[in-house]
Backbone as JSON, one array per atom type, in Angstrom:
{
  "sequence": "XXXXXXXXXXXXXXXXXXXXXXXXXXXXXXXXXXXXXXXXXXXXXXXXXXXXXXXXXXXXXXXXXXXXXXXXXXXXXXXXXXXXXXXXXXXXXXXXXXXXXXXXXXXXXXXXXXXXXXXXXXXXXXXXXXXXXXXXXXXXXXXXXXXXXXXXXXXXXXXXXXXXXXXXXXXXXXXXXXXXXXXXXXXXXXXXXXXXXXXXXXXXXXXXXXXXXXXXXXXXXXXXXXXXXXXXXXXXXXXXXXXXXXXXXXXXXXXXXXXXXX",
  "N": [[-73.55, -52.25, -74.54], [-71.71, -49.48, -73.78], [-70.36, -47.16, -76.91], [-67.84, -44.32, -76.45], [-66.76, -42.23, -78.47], [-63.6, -39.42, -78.93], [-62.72, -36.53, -79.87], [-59.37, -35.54, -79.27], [-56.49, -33.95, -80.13], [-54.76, -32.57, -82.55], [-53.3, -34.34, -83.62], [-52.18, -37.58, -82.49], [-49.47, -39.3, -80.67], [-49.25, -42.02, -81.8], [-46.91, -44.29, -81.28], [-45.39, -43.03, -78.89], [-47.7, -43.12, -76.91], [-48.24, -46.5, -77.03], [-45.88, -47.35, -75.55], [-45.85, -45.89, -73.36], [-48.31, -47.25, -71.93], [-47.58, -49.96, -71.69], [-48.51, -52.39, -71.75], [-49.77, -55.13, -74.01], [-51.34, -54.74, -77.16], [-54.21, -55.61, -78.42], [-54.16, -55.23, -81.47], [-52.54, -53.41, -83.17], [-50.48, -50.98, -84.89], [-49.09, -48.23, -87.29], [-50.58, -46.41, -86.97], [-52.71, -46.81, -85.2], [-53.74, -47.98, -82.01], [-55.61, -50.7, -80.47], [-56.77, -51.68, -77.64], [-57.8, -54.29, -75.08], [-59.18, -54.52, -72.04], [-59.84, -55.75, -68.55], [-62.86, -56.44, -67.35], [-64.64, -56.29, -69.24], [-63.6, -54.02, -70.82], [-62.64, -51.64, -73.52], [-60.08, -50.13, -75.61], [-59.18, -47.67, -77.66], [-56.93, -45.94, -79.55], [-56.42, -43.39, -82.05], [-53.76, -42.19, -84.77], [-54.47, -39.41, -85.8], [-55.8, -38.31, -83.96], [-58.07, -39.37, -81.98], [-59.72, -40.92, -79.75], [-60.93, -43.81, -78.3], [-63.58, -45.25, -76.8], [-64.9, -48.44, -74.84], [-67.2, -49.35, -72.65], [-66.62, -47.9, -70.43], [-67.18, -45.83, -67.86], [-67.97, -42.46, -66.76], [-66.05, -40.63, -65.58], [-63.82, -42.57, -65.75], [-63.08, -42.41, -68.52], [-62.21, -39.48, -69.09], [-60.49, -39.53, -67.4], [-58.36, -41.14, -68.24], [-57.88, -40.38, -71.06], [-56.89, -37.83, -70.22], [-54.43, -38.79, -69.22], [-52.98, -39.35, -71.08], [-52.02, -37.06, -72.08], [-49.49, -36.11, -72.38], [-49.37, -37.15, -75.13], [-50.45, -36.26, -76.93], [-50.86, -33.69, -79.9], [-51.04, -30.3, -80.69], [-54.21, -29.79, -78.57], [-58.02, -29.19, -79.29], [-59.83, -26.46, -78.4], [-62.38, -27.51, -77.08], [-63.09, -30.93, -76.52], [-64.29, -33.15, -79.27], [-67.38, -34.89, -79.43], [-68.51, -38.03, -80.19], [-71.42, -40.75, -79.6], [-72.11, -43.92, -79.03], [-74.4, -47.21, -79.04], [-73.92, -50.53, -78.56], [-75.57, -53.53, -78.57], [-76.78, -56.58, -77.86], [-78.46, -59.29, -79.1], [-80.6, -62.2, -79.24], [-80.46, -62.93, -82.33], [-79.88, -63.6, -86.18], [-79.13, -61.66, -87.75], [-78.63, -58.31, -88.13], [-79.45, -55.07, -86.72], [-79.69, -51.48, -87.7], [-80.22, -48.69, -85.43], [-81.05, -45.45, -84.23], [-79.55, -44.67, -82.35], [-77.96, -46.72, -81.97], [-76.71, -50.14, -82.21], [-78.61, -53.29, -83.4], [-77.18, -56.45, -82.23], [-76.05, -60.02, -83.02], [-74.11, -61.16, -82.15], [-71.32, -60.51, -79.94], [-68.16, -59.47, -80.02], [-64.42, -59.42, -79.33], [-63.48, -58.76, -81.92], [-65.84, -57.39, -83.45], [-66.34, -55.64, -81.66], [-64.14, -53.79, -82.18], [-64.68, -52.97, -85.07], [-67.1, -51.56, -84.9], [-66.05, -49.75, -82.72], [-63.92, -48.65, -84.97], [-65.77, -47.08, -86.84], [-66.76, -45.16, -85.48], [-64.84, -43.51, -84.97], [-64.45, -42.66, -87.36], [-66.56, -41.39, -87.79], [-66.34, -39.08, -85.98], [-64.09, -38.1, -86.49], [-65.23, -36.85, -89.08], [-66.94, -35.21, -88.5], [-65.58, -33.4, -87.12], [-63.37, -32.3, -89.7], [-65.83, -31.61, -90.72], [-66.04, -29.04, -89.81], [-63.81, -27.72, -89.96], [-63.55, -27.42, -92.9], [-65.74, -25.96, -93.19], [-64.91, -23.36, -91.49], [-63.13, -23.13, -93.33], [-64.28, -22.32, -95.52], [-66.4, -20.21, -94.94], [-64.35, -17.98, -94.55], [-63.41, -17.83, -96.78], [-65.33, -16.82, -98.41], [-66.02, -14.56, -97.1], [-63.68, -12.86, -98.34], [-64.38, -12.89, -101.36], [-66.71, -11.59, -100.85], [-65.93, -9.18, -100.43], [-63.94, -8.76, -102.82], [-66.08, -9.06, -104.28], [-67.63, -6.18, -103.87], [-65.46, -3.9, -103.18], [-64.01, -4.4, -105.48], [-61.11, -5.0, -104.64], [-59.23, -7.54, -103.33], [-58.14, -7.27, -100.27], [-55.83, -8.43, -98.61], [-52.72, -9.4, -97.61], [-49.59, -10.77, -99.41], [-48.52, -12.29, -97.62], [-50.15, -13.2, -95.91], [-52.12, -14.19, -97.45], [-50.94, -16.8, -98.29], [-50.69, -17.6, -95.95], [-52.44, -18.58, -95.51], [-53.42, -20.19, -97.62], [-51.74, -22.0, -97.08], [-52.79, -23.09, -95.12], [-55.45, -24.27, -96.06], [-54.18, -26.12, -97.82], [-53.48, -28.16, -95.65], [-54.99, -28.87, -94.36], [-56.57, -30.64, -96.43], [-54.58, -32.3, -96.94], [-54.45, -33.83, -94.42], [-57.42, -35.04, -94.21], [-57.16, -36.17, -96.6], [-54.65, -38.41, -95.44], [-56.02, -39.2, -93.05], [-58.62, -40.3, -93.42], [-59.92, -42.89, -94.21], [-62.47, -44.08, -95.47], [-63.39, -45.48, -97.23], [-62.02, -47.37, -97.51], [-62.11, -50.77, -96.16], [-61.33, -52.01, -92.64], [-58.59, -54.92, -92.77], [-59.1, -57.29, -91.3], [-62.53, -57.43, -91.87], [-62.3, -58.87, -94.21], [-62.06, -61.83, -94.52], [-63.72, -62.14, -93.0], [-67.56, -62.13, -93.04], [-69.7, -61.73, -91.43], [-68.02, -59.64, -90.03], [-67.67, -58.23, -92.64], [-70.39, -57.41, -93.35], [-71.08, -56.32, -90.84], [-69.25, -53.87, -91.19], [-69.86, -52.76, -93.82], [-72.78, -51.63, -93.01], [-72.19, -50.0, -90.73], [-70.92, -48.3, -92.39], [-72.69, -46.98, -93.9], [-74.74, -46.09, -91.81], [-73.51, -44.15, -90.57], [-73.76, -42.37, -92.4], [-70.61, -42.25, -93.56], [-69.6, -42.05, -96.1], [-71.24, -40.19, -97.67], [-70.66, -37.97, -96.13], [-67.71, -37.74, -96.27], [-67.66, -36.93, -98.63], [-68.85, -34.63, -98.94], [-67.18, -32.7, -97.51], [-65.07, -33.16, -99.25], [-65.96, -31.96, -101.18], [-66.4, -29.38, -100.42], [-63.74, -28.92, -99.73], [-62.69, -28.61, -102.78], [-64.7, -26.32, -103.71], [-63.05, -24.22, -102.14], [-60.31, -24.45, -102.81], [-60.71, -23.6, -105.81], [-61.44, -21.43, -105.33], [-59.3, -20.15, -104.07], [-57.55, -20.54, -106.21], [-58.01, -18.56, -108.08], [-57.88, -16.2, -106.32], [-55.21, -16.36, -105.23], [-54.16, -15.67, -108.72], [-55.27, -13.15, -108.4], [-53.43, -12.13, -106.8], [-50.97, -11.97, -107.8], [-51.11, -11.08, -109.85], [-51.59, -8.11, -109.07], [-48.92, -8.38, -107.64], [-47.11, -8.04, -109.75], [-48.18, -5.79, -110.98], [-47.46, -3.68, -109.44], [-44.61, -4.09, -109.94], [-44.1, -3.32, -112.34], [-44.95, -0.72, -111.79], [-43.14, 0.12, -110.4], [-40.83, -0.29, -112.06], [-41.18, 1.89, -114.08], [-41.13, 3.99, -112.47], [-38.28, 3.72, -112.13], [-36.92, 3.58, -114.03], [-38.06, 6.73, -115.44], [-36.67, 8.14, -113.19], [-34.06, 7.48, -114.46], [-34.22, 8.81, -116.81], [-34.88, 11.45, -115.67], [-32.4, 12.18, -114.64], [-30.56, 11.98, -116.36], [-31.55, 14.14, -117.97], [-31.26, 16.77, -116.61], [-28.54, 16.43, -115.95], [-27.59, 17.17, -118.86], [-28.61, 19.57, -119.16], [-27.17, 20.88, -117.34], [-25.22, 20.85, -118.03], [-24.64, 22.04, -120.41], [-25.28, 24.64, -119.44], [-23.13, 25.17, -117.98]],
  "CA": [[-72.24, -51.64, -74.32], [-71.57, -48.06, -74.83], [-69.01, -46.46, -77.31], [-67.68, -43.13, -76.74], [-65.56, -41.42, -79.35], [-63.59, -38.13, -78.26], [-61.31, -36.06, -80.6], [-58.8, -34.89, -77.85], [-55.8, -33.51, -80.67], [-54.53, -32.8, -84.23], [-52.67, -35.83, -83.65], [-51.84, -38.98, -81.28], [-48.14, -40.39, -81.15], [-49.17, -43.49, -80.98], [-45.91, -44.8, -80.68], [-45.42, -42.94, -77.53], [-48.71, -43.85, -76.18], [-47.71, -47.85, -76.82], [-44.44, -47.5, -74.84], [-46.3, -45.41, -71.66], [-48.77, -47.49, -71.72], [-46.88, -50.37, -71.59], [-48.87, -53.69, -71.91], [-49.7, -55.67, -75.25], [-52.6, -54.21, -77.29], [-54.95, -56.62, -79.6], [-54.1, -54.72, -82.95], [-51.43, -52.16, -83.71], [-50.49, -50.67, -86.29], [-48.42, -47.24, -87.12], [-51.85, -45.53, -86.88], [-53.24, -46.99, -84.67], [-54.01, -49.07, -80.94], [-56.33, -51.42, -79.81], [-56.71, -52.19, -76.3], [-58.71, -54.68, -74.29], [-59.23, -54.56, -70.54], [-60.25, -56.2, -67.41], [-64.32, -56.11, -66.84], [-65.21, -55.74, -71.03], [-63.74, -53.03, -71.79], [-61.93, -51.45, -74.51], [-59.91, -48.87, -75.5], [-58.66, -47.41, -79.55], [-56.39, -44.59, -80.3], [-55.97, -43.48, -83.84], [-53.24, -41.32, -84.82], [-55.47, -38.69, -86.28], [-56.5, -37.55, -82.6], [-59.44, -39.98, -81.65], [-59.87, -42.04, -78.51], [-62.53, -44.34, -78.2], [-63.78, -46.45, -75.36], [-65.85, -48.97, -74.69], [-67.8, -50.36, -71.58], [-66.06, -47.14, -69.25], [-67.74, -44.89, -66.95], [-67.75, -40.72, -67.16], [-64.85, -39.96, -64.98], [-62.71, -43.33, -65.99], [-62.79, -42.34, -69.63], [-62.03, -38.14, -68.69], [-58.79, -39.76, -66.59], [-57.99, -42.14, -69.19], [-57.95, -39.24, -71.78], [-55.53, -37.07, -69.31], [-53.16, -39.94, -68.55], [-51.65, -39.52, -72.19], [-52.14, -35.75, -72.44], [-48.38, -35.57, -73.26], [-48.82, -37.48, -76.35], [-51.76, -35.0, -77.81], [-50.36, -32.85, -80.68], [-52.37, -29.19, -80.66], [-55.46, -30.27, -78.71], [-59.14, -28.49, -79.33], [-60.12, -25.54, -76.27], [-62.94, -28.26, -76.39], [-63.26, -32.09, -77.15], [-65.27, -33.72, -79.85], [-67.76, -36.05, -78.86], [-69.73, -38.93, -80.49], [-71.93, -41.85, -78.58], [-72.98, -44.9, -79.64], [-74.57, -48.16, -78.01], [-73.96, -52.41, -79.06], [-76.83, -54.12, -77.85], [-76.62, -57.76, -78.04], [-79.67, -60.08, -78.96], [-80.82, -63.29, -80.11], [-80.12, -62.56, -83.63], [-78.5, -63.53, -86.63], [-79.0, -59.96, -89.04], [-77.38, -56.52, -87.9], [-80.6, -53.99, -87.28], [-79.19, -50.29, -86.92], [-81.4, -47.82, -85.05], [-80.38, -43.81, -84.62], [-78.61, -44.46, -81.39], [-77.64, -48.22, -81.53], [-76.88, -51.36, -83.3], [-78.55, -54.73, -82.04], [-76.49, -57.27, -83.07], [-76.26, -61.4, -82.17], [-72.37, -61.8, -81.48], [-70.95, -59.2, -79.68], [-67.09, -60.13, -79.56], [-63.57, -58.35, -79.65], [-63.98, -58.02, -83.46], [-67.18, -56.81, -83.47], [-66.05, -54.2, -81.29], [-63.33, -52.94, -83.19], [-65.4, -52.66, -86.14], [-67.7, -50.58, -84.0], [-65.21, -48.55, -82.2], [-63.56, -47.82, -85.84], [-66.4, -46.33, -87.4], [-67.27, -44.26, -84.67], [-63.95, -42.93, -84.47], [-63.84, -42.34, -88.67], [-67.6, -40.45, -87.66], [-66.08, -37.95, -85.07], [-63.15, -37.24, -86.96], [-65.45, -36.32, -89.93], [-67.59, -34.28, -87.92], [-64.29, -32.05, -86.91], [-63.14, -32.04, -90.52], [-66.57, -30.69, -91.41], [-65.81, -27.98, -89.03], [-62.54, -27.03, -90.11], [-63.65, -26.59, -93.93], [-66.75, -24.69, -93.13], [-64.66, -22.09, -91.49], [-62.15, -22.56, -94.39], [-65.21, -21.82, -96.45], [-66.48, -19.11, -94.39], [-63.06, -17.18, -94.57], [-63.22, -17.6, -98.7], [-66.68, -16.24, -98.97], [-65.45, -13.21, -96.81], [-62.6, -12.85, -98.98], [-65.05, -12.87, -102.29], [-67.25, -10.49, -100.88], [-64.49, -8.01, -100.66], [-64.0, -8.44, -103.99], [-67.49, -8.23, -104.9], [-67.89, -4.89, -103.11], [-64.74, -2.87, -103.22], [-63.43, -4.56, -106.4], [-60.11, -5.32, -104.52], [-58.37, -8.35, -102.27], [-57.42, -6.44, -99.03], [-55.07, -9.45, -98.03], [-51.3, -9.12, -97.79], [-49.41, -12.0, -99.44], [-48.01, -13.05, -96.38], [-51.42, -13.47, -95.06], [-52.99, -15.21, -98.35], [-50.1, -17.74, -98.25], [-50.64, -18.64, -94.87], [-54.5, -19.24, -95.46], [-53.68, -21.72, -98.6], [-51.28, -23.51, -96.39], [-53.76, -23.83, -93.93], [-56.41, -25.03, -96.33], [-53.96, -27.37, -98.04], [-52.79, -29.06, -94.77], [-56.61, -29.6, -94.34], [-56.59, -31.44, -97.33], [-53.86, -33.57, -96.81], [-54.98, -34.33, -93.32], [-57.87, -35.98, -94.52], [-56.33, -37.36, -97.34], [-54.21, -39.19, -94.67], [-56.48, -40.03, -91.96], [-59.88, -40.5, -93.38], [-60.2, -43.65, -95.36], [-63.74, -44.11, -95.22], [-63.5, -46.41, -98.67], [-61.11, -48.98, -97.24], [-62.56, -51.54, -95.09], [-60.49, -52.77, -92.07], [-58.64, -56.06, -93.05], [-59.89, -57.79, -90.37], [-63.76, -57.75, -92.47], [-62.11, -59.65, -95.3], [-61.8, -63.28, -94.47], [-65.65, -62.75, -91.92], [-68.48, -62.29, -93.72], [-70.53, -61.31, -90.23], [-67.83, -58.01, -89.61], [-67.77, -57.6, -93.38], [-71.74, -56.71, -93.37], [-71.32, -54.66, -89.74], [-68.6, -52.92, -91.58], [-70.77, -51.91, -94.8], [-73.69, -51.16, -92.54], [-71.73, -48.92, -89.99], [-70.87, -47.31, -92.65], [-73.73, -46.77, -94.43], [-75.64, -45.95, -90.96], [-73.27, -43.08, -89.94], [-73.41, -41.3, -93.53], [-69.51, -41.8, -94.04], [-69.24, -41.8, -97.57], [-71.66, -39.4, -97.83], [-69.82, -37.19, -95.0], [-67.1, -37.33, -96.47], [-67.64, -35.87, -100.27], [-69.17, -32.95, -98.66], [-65.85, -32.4, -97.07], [-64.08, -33.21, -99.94], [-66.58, -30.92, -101.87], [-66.58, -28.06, -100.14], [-62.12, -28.08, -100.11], [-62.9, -27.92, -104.3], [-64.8, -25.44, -103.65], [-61.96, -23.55, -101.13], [-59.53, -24.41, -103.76], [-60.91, -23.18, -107.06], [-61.54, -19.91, -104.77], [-57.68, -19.67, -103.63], [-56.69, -20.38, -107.5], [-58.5, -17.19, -108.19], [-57.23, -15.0, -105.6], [-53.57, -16.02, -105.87], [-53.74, -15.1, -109.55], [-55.34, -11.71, -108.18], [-52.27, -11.65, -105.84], [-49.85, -12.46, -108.76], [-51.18, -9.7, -111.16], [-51.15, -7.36, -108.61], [-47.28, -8.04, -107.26], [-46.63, -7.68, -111.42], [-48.78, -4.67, -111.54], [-46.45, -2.88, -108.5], [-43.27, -4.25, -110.02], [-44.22, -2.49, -113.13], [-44.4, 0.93, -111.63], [-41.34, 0.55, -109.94], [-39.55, -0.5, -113.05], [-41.56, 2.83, -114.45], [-40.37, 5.16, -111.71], [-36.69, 3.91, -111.93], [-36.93, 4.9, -115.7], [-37.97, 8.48, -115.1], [-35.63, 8.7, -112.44], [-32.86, 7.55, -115.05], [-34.67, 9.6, -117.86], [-34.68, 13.07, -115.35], [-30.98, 12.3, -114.24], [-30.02, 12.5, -118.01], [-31.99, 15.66, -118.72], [-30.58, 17.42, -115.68], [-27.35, 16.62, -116.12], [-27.51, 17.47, -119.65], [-29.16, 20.68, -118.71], [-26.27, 21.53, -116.44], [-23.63, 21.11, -119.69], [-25.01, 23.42, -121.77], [-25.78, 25.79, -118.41], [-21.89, 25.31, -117.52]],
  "C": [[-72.2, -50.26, -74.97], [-70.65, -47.3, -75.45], [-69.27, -45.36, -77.07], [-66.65, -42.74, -77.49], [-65.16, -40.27, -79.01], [-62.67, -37.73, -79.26], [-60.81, -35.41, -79.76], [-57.57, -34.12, -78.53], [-56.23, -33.49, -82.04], [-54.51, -34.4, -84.36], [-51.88, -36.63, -82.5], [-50.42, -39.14, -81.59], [-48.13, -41.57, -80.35], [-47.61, -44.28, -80.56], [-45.19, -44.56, -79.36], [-46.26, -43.58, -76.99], [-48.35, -45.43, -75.86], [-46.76, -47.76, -75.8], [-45.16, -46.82, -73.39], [-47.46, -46.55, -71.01], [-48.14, -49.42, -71.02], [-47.31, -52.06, -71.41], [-49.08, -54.05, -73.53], [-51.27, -55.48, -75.71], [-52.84, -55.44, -78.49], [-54.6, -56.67, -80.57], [-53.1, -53.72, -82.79], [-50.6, -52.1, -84.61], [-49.51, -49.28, -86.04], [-49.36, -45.58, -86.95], [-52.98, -45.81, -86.29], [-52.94, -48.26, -83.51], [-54.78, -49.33, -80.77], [-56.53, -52.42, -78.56], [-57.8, -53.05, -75.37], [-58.75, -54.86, -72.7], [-60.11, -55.6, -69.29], [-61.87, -55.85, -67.59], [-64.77, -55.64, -68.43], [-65.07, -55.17, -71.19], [-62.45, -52.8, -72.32], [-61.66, -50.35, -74.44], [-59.02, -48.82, -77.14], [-58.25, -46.26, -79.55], [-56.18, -44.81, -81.24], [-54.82, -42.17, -84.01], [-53.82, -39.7, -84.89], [-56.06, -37.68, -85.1], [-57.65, -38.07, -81.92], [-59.3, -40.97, -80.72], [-61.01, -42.66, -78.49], [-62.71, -45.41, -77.48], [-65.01, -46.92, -75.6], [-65.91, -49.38, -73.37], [-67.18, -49.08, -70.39], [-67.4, -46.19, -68.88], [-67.11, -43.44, -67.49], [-66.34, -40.46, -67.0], [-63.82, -41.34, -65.19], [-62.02, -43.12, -67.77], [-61.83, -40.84, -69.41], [-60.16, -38.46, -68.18], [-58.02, -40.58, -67.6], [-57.32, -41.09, -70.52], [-56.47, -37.89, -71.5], [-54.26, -37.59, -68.82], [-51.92, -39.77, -69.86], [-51.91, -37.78, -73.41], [-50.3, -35.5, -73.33], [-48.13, -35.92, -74.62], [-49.79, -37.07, -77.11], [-51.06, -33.82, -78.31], [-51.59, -31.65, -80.86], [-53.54, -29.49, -80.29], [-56.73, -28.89, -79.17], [-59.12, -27.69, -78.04], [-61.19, -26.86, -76.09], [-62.99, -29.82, -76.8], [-64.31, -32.38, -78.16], [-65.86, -34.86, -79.7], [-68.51, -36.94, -79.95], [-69.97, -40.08, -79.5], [-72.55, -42.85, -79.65], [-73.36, -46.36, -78.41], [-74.37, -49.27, -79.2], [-74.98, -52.84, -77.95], [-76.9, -55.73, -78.71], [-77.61, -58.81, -78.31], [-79.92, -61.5, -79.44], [-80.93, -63.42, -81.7], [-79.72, -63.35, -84.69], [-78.25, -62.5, -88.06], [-78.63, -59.18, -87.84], [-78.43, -55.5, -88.18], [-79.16, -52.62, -86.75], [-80.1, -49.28, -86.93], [-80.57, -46.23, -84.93], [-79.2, -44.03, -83.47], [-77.77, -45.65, -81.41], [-77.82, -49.15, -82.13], [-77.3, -52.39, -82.41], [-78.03, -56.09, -83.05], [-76.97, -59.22, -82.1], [-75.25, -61.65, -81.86], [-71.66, -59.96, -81.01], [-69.18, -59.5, -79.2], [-65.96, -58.95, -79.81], [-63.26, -57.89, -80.94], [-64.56, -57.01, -83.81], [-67.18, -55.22, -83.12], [-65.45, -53.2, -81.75], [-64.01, -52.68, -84.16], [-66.32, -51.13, -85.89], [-67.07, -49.36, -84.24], [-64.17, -47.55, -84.07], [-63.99, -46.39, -86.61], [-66.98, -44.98, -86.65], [-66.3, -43.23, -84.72], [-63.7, -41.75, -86.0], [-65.31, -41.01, -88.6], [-67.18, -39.0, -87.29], [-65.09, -37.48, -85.63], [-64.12, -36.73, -88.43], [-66.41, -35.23, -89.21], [-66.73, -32.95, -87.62], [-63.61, -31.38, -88.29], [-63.99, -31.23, -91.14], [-66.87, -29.7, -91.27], [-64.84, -26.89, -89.54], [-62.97, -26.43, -91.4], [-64.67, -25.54, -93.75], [-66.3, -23.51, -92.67], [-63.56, -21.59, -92.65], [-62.95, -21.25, -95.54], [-65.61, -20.28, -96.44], [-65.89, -17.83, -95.01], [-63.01, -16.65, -96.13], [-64.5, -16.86, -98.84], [-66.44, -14.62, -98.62], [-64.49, -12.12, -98.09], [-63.36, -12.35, -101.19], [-65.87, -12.04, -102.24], [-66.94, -9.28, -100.73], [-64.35, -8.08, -101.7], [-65.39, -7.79, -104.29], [-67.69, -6.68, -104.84], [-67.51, -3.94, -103.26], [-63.93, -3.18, -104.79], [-61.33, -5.08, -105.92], [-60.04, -6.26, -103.26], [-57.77, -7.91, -101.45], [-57.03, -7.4, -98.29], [-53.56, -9.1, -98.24], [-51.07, -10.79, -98.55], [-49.3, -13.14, -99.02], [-49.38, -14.33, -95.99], [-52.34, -14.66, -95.79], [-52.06, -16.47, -98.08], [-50.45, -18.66, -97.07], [-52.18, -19.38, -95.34], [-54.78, -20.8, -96.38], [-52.97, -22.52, -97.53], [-52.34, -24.12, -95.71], [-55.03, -25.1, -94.88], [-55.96, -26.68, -97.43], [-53.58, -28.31, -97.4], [-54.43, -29.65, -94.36], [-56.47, -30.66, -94.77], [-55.87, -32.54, -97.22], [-53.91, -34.16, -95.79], [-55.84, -35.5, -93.19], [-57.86, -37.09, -95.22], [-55.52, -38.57, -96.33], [-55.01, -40.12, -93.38], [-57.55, -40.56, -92.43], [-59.94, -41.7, -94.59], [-61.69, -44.41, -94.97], [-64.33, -45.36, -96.58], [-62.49, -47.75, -98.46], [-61.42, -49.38, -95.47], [-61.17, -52.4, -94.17], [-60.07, -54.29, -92.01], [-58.75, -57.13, -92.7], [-61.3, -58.37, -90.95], [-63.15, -58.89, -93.91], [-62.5, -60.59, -95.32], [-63.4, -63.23, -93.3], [-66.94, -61.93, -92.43], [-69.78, -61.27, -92.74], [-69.82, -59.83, -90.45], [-67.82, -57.55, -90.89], [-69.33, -56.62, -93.62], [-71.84, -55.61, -92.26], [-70.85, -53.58, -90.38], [-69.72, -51.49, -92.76], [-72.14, -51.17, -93.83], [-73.43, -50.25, -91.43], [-71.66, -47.62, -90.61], [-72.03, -46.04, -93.52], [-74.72, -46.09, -93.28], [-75.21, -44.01, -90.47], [-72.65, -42.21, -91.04], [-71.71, -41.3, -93.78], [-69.11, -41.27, -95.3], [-69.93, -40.42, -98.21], [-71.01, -37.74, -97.59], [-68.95, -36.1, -95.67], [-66.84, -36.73, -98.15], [-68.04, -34.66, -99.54], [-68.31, -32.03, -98.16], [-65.21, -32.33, -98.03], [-64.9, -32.45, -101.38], [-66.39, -29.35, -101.7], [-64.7, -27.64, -100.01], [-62.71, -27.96, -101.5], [-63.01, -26.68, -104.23], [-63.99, -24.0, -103.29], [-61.06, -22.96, -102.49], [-59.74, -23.66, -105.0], [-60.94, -21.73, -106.88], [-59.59, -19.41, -105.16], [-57.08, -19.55, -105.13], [-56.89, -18.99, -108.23], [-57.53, -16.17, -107.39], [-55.72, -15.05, -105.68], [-53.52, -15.6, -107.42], [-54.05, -13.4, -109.34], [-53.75, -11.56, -107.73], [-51.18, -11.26, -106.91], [-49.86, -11.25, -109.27], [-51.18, -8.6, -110.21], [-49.88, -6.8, -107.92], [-46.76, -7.46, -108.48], [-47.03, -6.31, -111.19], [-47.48, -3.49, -110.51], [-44.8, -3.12, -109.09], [-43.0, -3.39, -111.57], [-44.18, -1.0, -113.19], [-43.6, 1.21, -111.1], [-39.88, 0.69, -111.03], [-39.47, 1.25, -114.03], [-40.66, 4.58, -113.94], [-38.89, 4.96, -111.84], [-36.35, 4.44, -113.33], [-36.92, 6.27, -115.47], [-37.0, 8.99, -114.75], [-34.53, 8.86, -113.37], [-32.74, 8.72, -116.29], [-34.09, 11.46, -117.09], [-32.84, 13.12, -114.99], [-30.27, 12.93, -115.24], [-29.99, 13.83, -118.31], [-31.24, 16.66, -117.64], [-28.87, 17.79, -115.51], [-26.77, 17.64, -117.81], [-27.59, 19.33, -119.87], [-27.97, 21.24, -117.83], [-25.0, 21.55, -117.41], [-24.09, 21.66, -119.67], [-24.81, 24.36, -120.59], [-23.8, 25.96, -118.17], [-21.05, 25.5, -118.58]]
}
């Protein structure tokens, strides 16, 4: 069976989606659906922006995808893809190969377990996108210092950039729990081991420190440059307070200068 994962938005409303869709899904949740279909296959939105099918064809997934375009918050110009295969065997261990797990029970559990991790893959793959250009942007930003000795950013402009890189942050903070196993693996022993070994197969934990390394990194930058920003609004509010002195200082002398003269 083959999963595909797609990031198609920021974010899903699943609760729309449930209501258009309009039959009774396996699992749901406030962050998520799980759908099973006619002829083995499956279907998983996550709030987060991630669709993920199982057992569909090219152009049934593509239409499937476009059917609940209205409930896609800011999508990508392009989709994010991951693939994976379940391969079913006489078994009773859990091998995982680069493309494909071969397992001995292949059931609607199983799948979800699957389809989760795939989905927690592709959204870290987009996350590791987003900081690298956060990163990018800060290194720019540092080598301008280096260079000219000054931050040629407006406030406006720095402000927006932290928001941006703290809505990152809390993005993942919210969607990516890569450390809490679905409670489903608790009480089965079988999806508790797929679980650990999904995740272990598709680097999550790993994944995701490097993500949650490289915001630090972002961050410790931005704490820097807003104090540049800071001392330099001070430093301008200082020669204004300077010049309105003078001004009050020459008013004095002028006037004073015009007694005596009168």
């Amino acid at each position: 069976m083959k999963l595909s994962a797609f990031l198609v938005a920021n974010q899903l409303d699943i609760k729309g989606i449930k209501a258009f869709l309009d039959i009774k899904p396996l699992a749901d949740s406030s962050s998520e659906l799980y759908y099973s279909f006619s002829g083995g296959k499956y279907q998983y939105y996550f709030n987060y922006g991630v669709v993920v099918f199982a057992g569909y064809g090219e152009d049934e997934m593509k239409w499937a995808i476009k059917a609940v375009t209205n409930f896609q918050k800011s999508p990508p110009v392009t989709w994010l893809r991951d693939d994976h295969e379940l391969r079913q065997e006489e078994r009773n261990d859990i091998a995982f190969q680069f493309d494909e797990v071969l397992l001995g029970r292949l059931d609607d559990k199983v799948i979800r377990i699957a389809m989760f991790n795939l989905a927690q893959s592709v959204a870290l793959d987009y996350y590791h996108g987003v900081s690298e250009t956060l990163l990018t942007e800060v290194k720019g930003f540092a080598n301008q210092l280096q260079l000219t000795g000054k931050l040629k950013i407006s406030r406006k402009n720095m402000m927006r950039f932290i928001g941006k890189a703290l809505s990152t942050q809390n993005e993942i903070a919210e969607n990516i729990y890569v450390f809490d196993a679905p409670e489903l693996v608790w009480d089965d022993e079988y999806l508790d081991k797929l679980q650990q070994g999904l995740a272990k197969h598709f680097d999550l934990r790993v994944r995701f420190s490097e993500v949650e390394y490289t915001l630090r990194i972002i961050e410790d930058n931005l704490s820097v440059f807003r104090e540049i920003t800071h001392q330099r609004e001070n430093t301008v509010l200082e020669y204004i307070i300077i010049i309105l002195i003078l001004v009050e200082v020459f008013d004095l002398l002028i006037t004073k200068i015009l007694r005596i003269a009168g």
